[in-house]
Amino acid sequence: MNTQLAKDVFWVGVVDWYVRDFHSYVTKRGSTYNAYLVKGSTATAAIDSVKAPFVDKQIANILAHTSVAELKYIVCNHAEPDHSGGLPALVATFPNATVLCNAKCRDALSRHYNIASWKIQIVKDGETLSLGDRTLQFFDTPMVHWPESMAAWLQEEKILFSMDIFGQHYASSARFDDEADLCEVMQEAKTYYANIVLPFVRPVQAVFEKVKGLDIQIAAPSHGIIWRSHFAEIVAAYRNWCVSKPTKKVIVVFSTMWQSTRKMADAIAAGAATRDVRVKVMDTLTTSDTEIITEVMDCACIAVGSPTLNQSIMPAMAAALTYIGGLKPAGKFGFAFGSYGWASKGAEEAELRLKNMGVTLIQEPLRCQFVPDVAMLELCHKAGVALADKALEVAKE
Ligand code: FEO
């Protein structure tokens, strides 16, 4: 495995082939916890740690390039435990090393670990650290994705250790974008953006503004593949994602009890498919919330359906809408639908949740008692056509 980013700059992280859950984000392709080592003429710095159970492997990777005595700094860009969990072991293993972080990060670390004996040096936004012939510069990147998040810039090699920005949960034996399957990597970068970064649009734009003067040649995120040959592609994708650019895509998401709401969903999708839009239909029981939000992120329009269960919506739909709503997809148009037995509550509750998510409703909810008849399925079909027409009107592609 090629782990060298530049002369004396190495990836010293860990590949986690097996992880499938990341605080409810389904990581179907595993992940990596990226950590790096920069050797300067007068000092060596490690950048970030890994999840606690993997730290022995990180230590072995560091020691393949340097000695215990030589490691002078451990940069902590982010206190989230997948990047700081190994810090206590790193600090114990490398007694000459000083932990470098910003003030908010020190505070966060103190709430995770007993840091009383740690040597800690606080760095301010824009501050530099000389490693002799190498210089690290630190940029606060608040809320991308925690308040204390920071990125590190290796000036001489033009490498940005970008933390969560440009990351992907993607386990691979390849470390670089030109060694991996770029379609898979871009898909996982999009999934990562939708599931982690999406609520932080303004902070992402602020980071872009902050680093716009840097001539970035390599972007080394905290998860997944390192960008060195296709950096322009991932930047272009981020520019679209962070303005929530709607595409000609209609999403139909549903839960069903006795297939009535599914029949309504199918009719809506069939109506939408009569227009020149991409249509995706997703059952909350068989599609993860992770996949749903990834599709919703760049759609123009969405229809959400649930039958009534106990005066509300189906639990799987409630979970999906809670997850999606928390990630704040912006600028969508849509409507709700659903079947019921004796009291119509599901479609109404779905509509309320769409409203709370900021979706602009283009019609009243479609409700059907027990089983949709031909007339109801025709109404659903027409609503699907109208949804697709709206998508064509608002899409920017
Ligand atoms: Fe993998 Fe917000 O960190």
PDB file of N, CA, C and O in Angstrom, residues 119-165:
ATOM      1  N   LYS A 119       0.995  17.518  27.908  1.00  0.00           N
ATOM      2  CA  LYS A 119       1.577  18.794  27.470  1.00  0.00           C
ATOM      3  C   LYS A 119       0.723  19.272  26.304  1.00  0.00           C
ATOM      4  O   LYS A 119       0.618  18.581  25.283  1.00  0.00           O
ATOM      5  N   ILE A 120       0.102  20.439  26.464  1.00  0.00           N
ATOM      6  CA  ILE A 120      -0.789  20.940  25.420  1.00  0.00           C
ATOM      7  C   ILE A 120      -0.355  22.348  25.019  1.00  0.00           C
ATOM      8  O   ILE A 120      -0.060  23.181  25.885  1.00  0.00           O
ATOM      9  N   GLN A 121      -0.294  22.583  23.748  1.00  0.00           N
ATOM     10  CA  GLN A 121       0.006  23.922  23.221  1.00  0.00           C
ATOM     11  C   GLN A 121      -1.190  24.375  22.390  1.00  0.00           C
ATOM     12  O   GLN A 121      -1.612  23.670  21.467  1.00  0.00           O
ATOM     13  N   ILE A 122      -1.718  25.543  22.758  1.00  0.00           N
ATOM     14  CA  ILE A 122      -2.893  26.067  22.043  1.00  0.00           C
ATOM     15  C   ILE A 122      -2.441  26.839  20.804  1.00  0.00           C
ATOM     16  O   ILE A 122      -1.523  27.657  20.883  1.00  0.00           O
ATOM     17  N   VAL A 123      -3.099  26.583  19.689  1.00  0.00           N
ATOM     18  CA  VAL A 123      -2.796  27.363  18.473  1.00  0.00           C
ATOM     19  C   VAL A 123      -4.026  28.159  18.073  1.00  0.00           C
ATOM     20  O   VAL A 123      -5.154  27.705  18.233  1.00  0.00           O
ATOM     21  N   LYS A 124      -3.757  29.341  17.556  1.00  0.00           N
ATOM     22  CA  LYS A 124      -4.845  30.227  17.118  1.00  0.00           C
ATOM     23  C   LYS A 124      -5.040  30.082  15.610  1.00  0.00           C
ATOM     24  O   LYS A 124      -4.146  29.628  14.894  1.00  0.00           O
ATOM     25  N   ASP A 125      -6.198  30.541  15.162  1.00  0.00           N
ATOM     26  CA  ASP A 125      -6.503  30.516  13.738  1.00  0.00           C
ATOM     27  C   ASP A 125      -5.409  31.229  12.939  1.00  0.00           C
ATOM     28  O   ASP A 125      -5.066  32.373  13.238  1.00  0.00           O
ATOM     29  N   GLY A 126      -4.844  30.536  11.970  1.00  0.00           N
ATOM     30  CA  GLY A 126      -3.814  31.135  11.111  1.00  0.00           C
ATOM     31  C   GLY A 126      -2.394  30.974  11.626  1.00  0.00           C
ATOM     32  O   GLY A 126      -1.429  31.271  10.906  1.00  0.00           O
ATOM     33  N   GLU A 127      -2.228  30.516  12.873  1.00  0.00           N
ATOM     34  CA  GLU A 127      -0.888  30.389  13.465  1.00  0.00           C
ATOM     35  C   GLU A 127      -0.063  29.317  12.739  1.00  0.00           C
ATOM     36  O   GLU A 127      -0.612  28.362  12.201  1.00  0.00           O
ATOM     37  N   THR A 128       1.240  29.497  12.768  1.00  0.00           N
ATOM     38  CA  THR A 128       2.121  28.516  12.112  1.00  0.00           C
ATOM     39  C   THR A 128       3.007  27.812  13.140  1.00  0.00           C
ATOM     40  O   THR A 128       3.233  28.320  14.245  1.00  0.00           O
ATOM     41  N   LEU A 129       3.502  26.667  12.727  1.00  0.00           N
ATOM     42  CA  LEU A 129       4.420  25.880  13.559  1.00  0.00           C
ATOM     43  C   LEU A 129       5.564  25.434  12.653  1.00  0.00           C
ATOM     44  O   LEU A 129       5.327  24.775  11.636  1.00  0.00           O
ATOM     45  N   SER A 130       6.779  25.772  13.028  1.00  0.00           N
ATOM     46  CA  SER A 130       7.928  25.367  12.221  1.00  0.00           C
ATOM     47  C   SER A 130       8.406  23.978  12.648  1.00  0.00           C
ATOM     48  O   SER A 130       8.578  23.701  13.836  1.00  0.00           O
ATOM     49  N   LEU A 131       8.614  23.140  11.639  1.00  0.00           N
ATOM     50  CA  LEU A 131       9.226  21.834  11.884  1.00  0.00           C
ATOM     51  C   LEU A 131      10.628  21.830  11.278  1.00  0.00           C
ATOM     52  O   LEU A 131      11.157  20.800  10.916  1.00  0.00           O
ATOM     53  N   GLY A 132      11.218  23.005  11.126  1.00  0.00           N
ATOM     54  CA  GLY A 132      12.511  23.141  10.442  1.00  0.00           C
ATOM     55  C   GLY A 132      12.246  23.519   8.995  1.00  0.00           C
ATOM     56  O   GLY A 132      11.826  24.637   8.696  1.00  0.00           O
ATOM     57  N   ASP A 133      12.454  22.548   8.104  1.00  0.00           N
ATOM     58  CA  ASP A 133      12.229  22.850   6.681  1.00  0.00           C
ATOM     59  C   ASP A 133      10.751  22.689   6.272  1.00  0.00           C
ATOM     60  O   ASP A 133      10.419  22.793   5.099  1.00  0.00           O
ATOM     61  N   ARG A 134       9.900  22.421   7.220  1.00  0.00           N
ATOM     62  CA  ARG A 134       8.456  22.287   6.941  1.00  0.00           C
ATOM     63  C   ARG A 134       7.686  23.212   7.884  1.00  0.00           C
ATOM     64  O   ARG A 134       8.085  23.393   9.044  1.00  0.00           O
ATOM     65  N   THR A 135       6.569  23.736   7.384  1.00  0.00           N
ATOM     66  CA  THR A 135       5.761  24.632   8.210  1.00  0.00           C
ATOM     67  C   THR A 135       4.309  24.199   8.173  1.00  0.00           C
ATOM     68  O   THR A 135       3.730  24.056   7.086  1.00  0.00           O
ATOM     69  N   LEU A 136       3.754  24.007   9.334  1.00  0.00           N
ATOM     70  CA  LEU A 136       2.319  23.720   9.417  1.00  0.00           C
ATOM     71  C   LEU A 136       1.592  24.998   9.804  1.00  0.00           C
ATOM     72  O   LEU A 136       2.048  25.752  10.662  1.00  0.00           O
ATOM     73  N   GLN A 137       0.468  25.229   9.167  1.00  0.00           N
ATOM     74  CA  GLN A 137      -0.378  26.373   9.525  1.00  0.00           C
ATOM     75  C   GLN A 137      -1.766  25.832   9.861  1.00  0.00           C
ATOM     76  O   GLN A 137      -2.250  24.891   9.207  1.00  0.00           O
ATOM     77  N   PHE A 138      -2.399  26.432  10.847  1.00  0.00           N
ATOM     78  CA  PHE A 138      -3.675  25.891  11.337  1.00  0.00           C
ATOM     79  C   PHE A 138      -4.814  26.857  11.052  1.00  0.00           C
ATOM     80  O   PHE A 138      -4.683  28.067  11.248  1.00  0.00           O
ATOM     81  N   PHE A 139      -5.902  26.297  10.589  1.00  0.00           N
ATOM     82  CA  PHE A 139      -7.085  27.102  10.300  1.00  0.00           C
ATOM     83  C   PHE A 139      -8.278  26.519  11.049  1.00  0.00           C
ATOM     84  O   PHE A 139      -8.606  25.335  10.864  1.00  0.00           O
ATOM     85  N   ASP A 140      -8.910  27.352  11.864  1.00  0.00           N
ATOM     86  CA  ASP A 140     -10.145  26.902  12.511  1.00  0.00           C
ATOM     87  C   ASP A 140     -11.209  26.700  11.429  1.00  0.00           C
ATOM     88  O   ASP A 140     -11.359  27.532  10.526  1.00  0.00           O
ATOM     89  N   THR A 141     -11.952  25.605  11.545  1.00  0.00           N
ATOM     90  CA  THR A 141     -13.044  25.340  10.599  1.00  0.00           C
ATOM     91  C   THR A 141     -14.301  25.008  11.411  1.00  0.00           C
ATOM     92  O   THR A 141     -14.834  23.900  11.339  1.00  0.00           O
ATOM     93  N   PRO A 142     -14.765  25.988  12.228  1.00  0.00           N
ATOM     94  CA  PRO A 142     -15.838  25.690  13.178  1.00  0.00           C
ATOM     95  C   PRO A 142     -17.076  25.126  12.515  1.00  0.00           C
ATOM     96  O   PRO A 142     -17.495  25.585  11.456  1.00  0.00           O
ATOM     97  N   MET A 143     -17.637  24.113  13.163  1.00  0.00           N
ATOM     98  CA  MET A 143     -18.864  23.425  12.731  1.00  0.00           C
ATOM     99  C   MET A 143     -18.677  22.596  11.465  1.00  0.00           C
ATOM    100  O   MET A 143     -19.646  22.172  10.847  1.00  0.00           O
ATOM    101  N   VAL A 144     -17.460  22.342  11.081  1.00  0.00           N
ATOM    102  CA  VAL A 144     -17.234  21.361  10.018  1.00  0.00           C
ATOM    103  C   VAL A 144     -16.295  20.292  10.584  1.00  0.00           C
ATOM    104  O   VAL A 144     -15.117  20.293  10.289  1.00  0.00           O
ATOM    105  N   HIS A 145     -16.694  19.435  11.543  1.00  0.00           N
ATOM    106  CA  HIS A 145     -18.126  19.373  11.742  1.00  0.00           C
ATOM    107  C   HIS A 145     -18.529  19.580  13.211  1.00  0.00           C
ATOM    108  O   HIS A 145     -19.704  19.501  13.564  1.00  0.00           O
ATOM    109  N   TRP A 146     -17.571  19.860  14.077  1.00  0.00           N
ATOM    110  CA  TRP A 146     -17.825  20.223  15.463  1.00  0.00           C
ATOM    111  C   TRP A 146     -17.278  21.641  15.695  1.00  0.00           C
ATOM    112  O   TRP A 146     -16.488  22.136  14.859  1.00  0.00           O
ATOM    113  N   PRO A 147     -17.631  22.270  16.821  1.00  0.00           N
ATOM    114  CA  PRO A 147     -17.188  23.657  17.020  1.00  0.00           C
ATOM    115  C   PRO A 147     -15.670  23.837  17.025  1.00  0.00           C
ATOM    116  O   PRO A 147     -15.162  24.899  16.671  1.00  0.00           O
ATOM    117  N   GLU A 148     -14.957  22.789  17.477  1.00  0.00           N
ATOM    118  CA  GLU A 148     -13.496  22.949  17.614  1.00  0.00           C
ATOM    119  C   GLU A 148     -12.737  22.508  16.361  1.00  0.00           C
ATOM    120  O   GLU A 148     -11.503  22.536  16.349  1.00  0.00           O
ATOM    121  N   SER A 149     -13.431  22.101  15.321  1.00  0.00           N
ATOM    122  CA  SER A 149     -12.746  21.523  14.146  1.00  0.00           C
ATOM    123  C   SER A 149     -11.704  22.482  13.566  1.00  0.00           C
ATOM    124  O   SER A 149     -11.891  23.685  13.546  1.00  0.00           O
ATOM    125  N   MET A 150     -10.646  21.868  13.074  1.00  0.00           N
ATOM    126  CA  MET A 150      -9.511  22.655  12.577  1.00  0.00           C
ATOM    127  C   MET A 150      -8.922  21.905  11.383  1.00  0.00           C
ATOM    128  O   MET A 150      -9.075  20.685  11.276  1.00  0.00           O
ATOM    129  N   ALA A 151      -8.285  22.609  10.486  1.00  0.00           N
ATOM    130  CA  ALA A 151      -7.549  21.973   9.391  1.00  0.00           C
ATOM    131  C   ALA A 151      -6.095  22.406   9.497  1.00  0.00           C
ATOM    132  O   ALA A 151      -5.794  23.465  10.059  1.00  0.00           O
ATOM    133  N   ALA A 152      -5.205  21.579   8.963  1.00  0.00           N
ATOM    134  CA  ALA A 152      -3.774  21.914   9.013  1.00  0.00           C
ATOM    135  C   ALA A 152      -3.245  21.986   7.582  1.00  0.00           C
ATOM    136  O   ALA A 152      -3.574  21.151   6.744  1.00  0.00           O
ATOM    137  N   TRP A 153      -2.429  22.982   7.342  1.00  0.00           N
ATOM    138  CA  TRP A 153      -1.909  23.241   5.992  1.00  0.00           C
ATOM    139  C   TRP A 153      -0.391  23.089   6.016  1.00  0.00           C
ATOM    140  O   TRP A 153       0.278  23.769   6.801  1.00  0.00           O
ATOM    141  N   LEU A 154       0.111  22.192   5.205  1.00  0.00           N
ATOM    142  CA  LEU A 154       1.564  22.012   5.111  1.00  0.00           C
ATOM    143  C   LEU A 154       2.045  22.881   3.953  1.00  0.00           C
ATOM    144  O   LEU A 154       1.863  22.524   2.772  1.00  0.00           O
ATOM    145  N   GLN A 155       2.633  24.009   4.300  1.00  0.00           N
ATOM    146  CA  GLN A 155       2.880  25.055   3.298  1.00  0.00           C
ATOM    147  C   GLN A 155       3.797  24.602   2.167  1.00  0.00           C
ATOM    148  O   GLN A 155       3.502  24.816   0.997  1.00  0.00           O
ATOM    149  N   GLU A 156       4.911  23.977   2.501  1.00  0.00           N
ATOM    150  CA  GLU A 156       5.901  23.668   1.461  1.00  0.00           C
ATOM    151  C   GLU A 156       5.381  22.629   0.468  1.00  0.00           C
ATOM    152  O   GLU A 156       5.686  22.691  -0.724  1.00  0.00           O
ATOM    153  N   GLU A 157       4.594  21.680   0.960  1.00  0.00           N
ATOM    154  CA  GLU A 157       4.103  20.609   0.079  1.00  0.00           C
ATOM    155  C   GLU A 157       2.706  20.894  -0.451  1.00  0.00           C
ATOM    156  O   GLU A 157       2.161  20.125  -1.228  1.00  0.00           O
ATOM    157  N   LYS A 158       2.113  21.995   0.014  1.00  0.00           N
ATOM    158  CA  LYS A 158       0.763  22.397  -0.429  1.00  0.00           C
ATOM    159  C   LYS A 158      -0.276  21.302  -0.164  1.00  0.00           C
ATOM    160  O   LYS A 158      -1.097  20.967  -1.013  1.00  0.00           O
ATOM    161  N   ILE A 159      -0.169  20.719   1.032  1.00  0.00           N
ATOM    162  CA  ILE A 159      -1.119  19.675   1.438  1.00  0.00           C
ATOM    163  C   ILE A 159      -2.042  20.251   2.505  1.00  0.00           C
ATOM    164  O   ILE A 159      -1.568  20.793   3.519  1.00  0.00           O
ATOM    165  N   LEU A 160      -3.341  20.127   2.263  1.00  0.00           N
ATOM    166  CA  LEU A 160      -4.311  20.531   3.282  1.00  0.00           C
ATOM    167  C   LEU A 160      -4.833  19.272   3.973  1.00  0.00           C
ATOM    168  O   LEU A 160      -5.449  18.411   3.321  1.00  0.00           O
ATOM    169  N   PHE A 161      -4.571  19.164   5.258  1.00  0.00           N
ATOM    170  CA  PHE A 161      -5.160  18.082   6.055  1.00  0.00           C
ATOM    171  C   PHE A 161      -6.535  18.596   6.458  1.00  0.00           C
ATOM    172  O   PHE A 161      -6.678  19.340   7.433  1.00  0.00           O
ATOM    173  N   SER A 162      -7.532  18.218   5.674  1.00  0.00           N
ATOM    174  CA  SER A 162      -8.800  18.964   5.649  1.00  0.00           C
ATOM    175  C   SER A 162      -9.837  18.466   6.645  1.00  0.00           C
ATOM    176  O   SER A 162     -10.940  19.006   6.681  1.00  0.00           O
ATOM    177  N   MET A 163      -9.500  17.439   7.423  1.00  0.00           N
ATOM    178  CA  MET A 163     -10.412  16.899   8.443  1.00  0.00           C
ATOM    179  C   MET A 163     -11.690  16.361   7.779  1.00  0.00           C
ATOM    180  O   MET A 163     -11.608  15.646   6.810  1.00  0.00           O
ATOM    181  N   ASP A 164     -12.867  16.748   8.240  1.00  0.00           N
ATOM    182  CA  ASP A 164     -14.091  16.140   7.693  1.00  0.00           C
ATOM    183  C   ASP A 164     -14.373  16.569   6.243  1.00  0.00           C
ATOM    184  O   ASP A 164     -15.033  15.838   5.504  1.00  0.00           O
ATOM    185  N   ILE A 165     -13.905  17.743   5.874  1.00  0.00           N
ATOM    186  CA  ILE A 165     -14.178  18.227   4.513  1.00  0.00           C
ATOM    187  C   ILE A 165     -13.493  17.307   3.495  1.00  0.00           C
ATOM    188  O   ILE A 165     -12.315  16.984   3.650  1.00  0.00           O
TER     189      ILE A 165
END
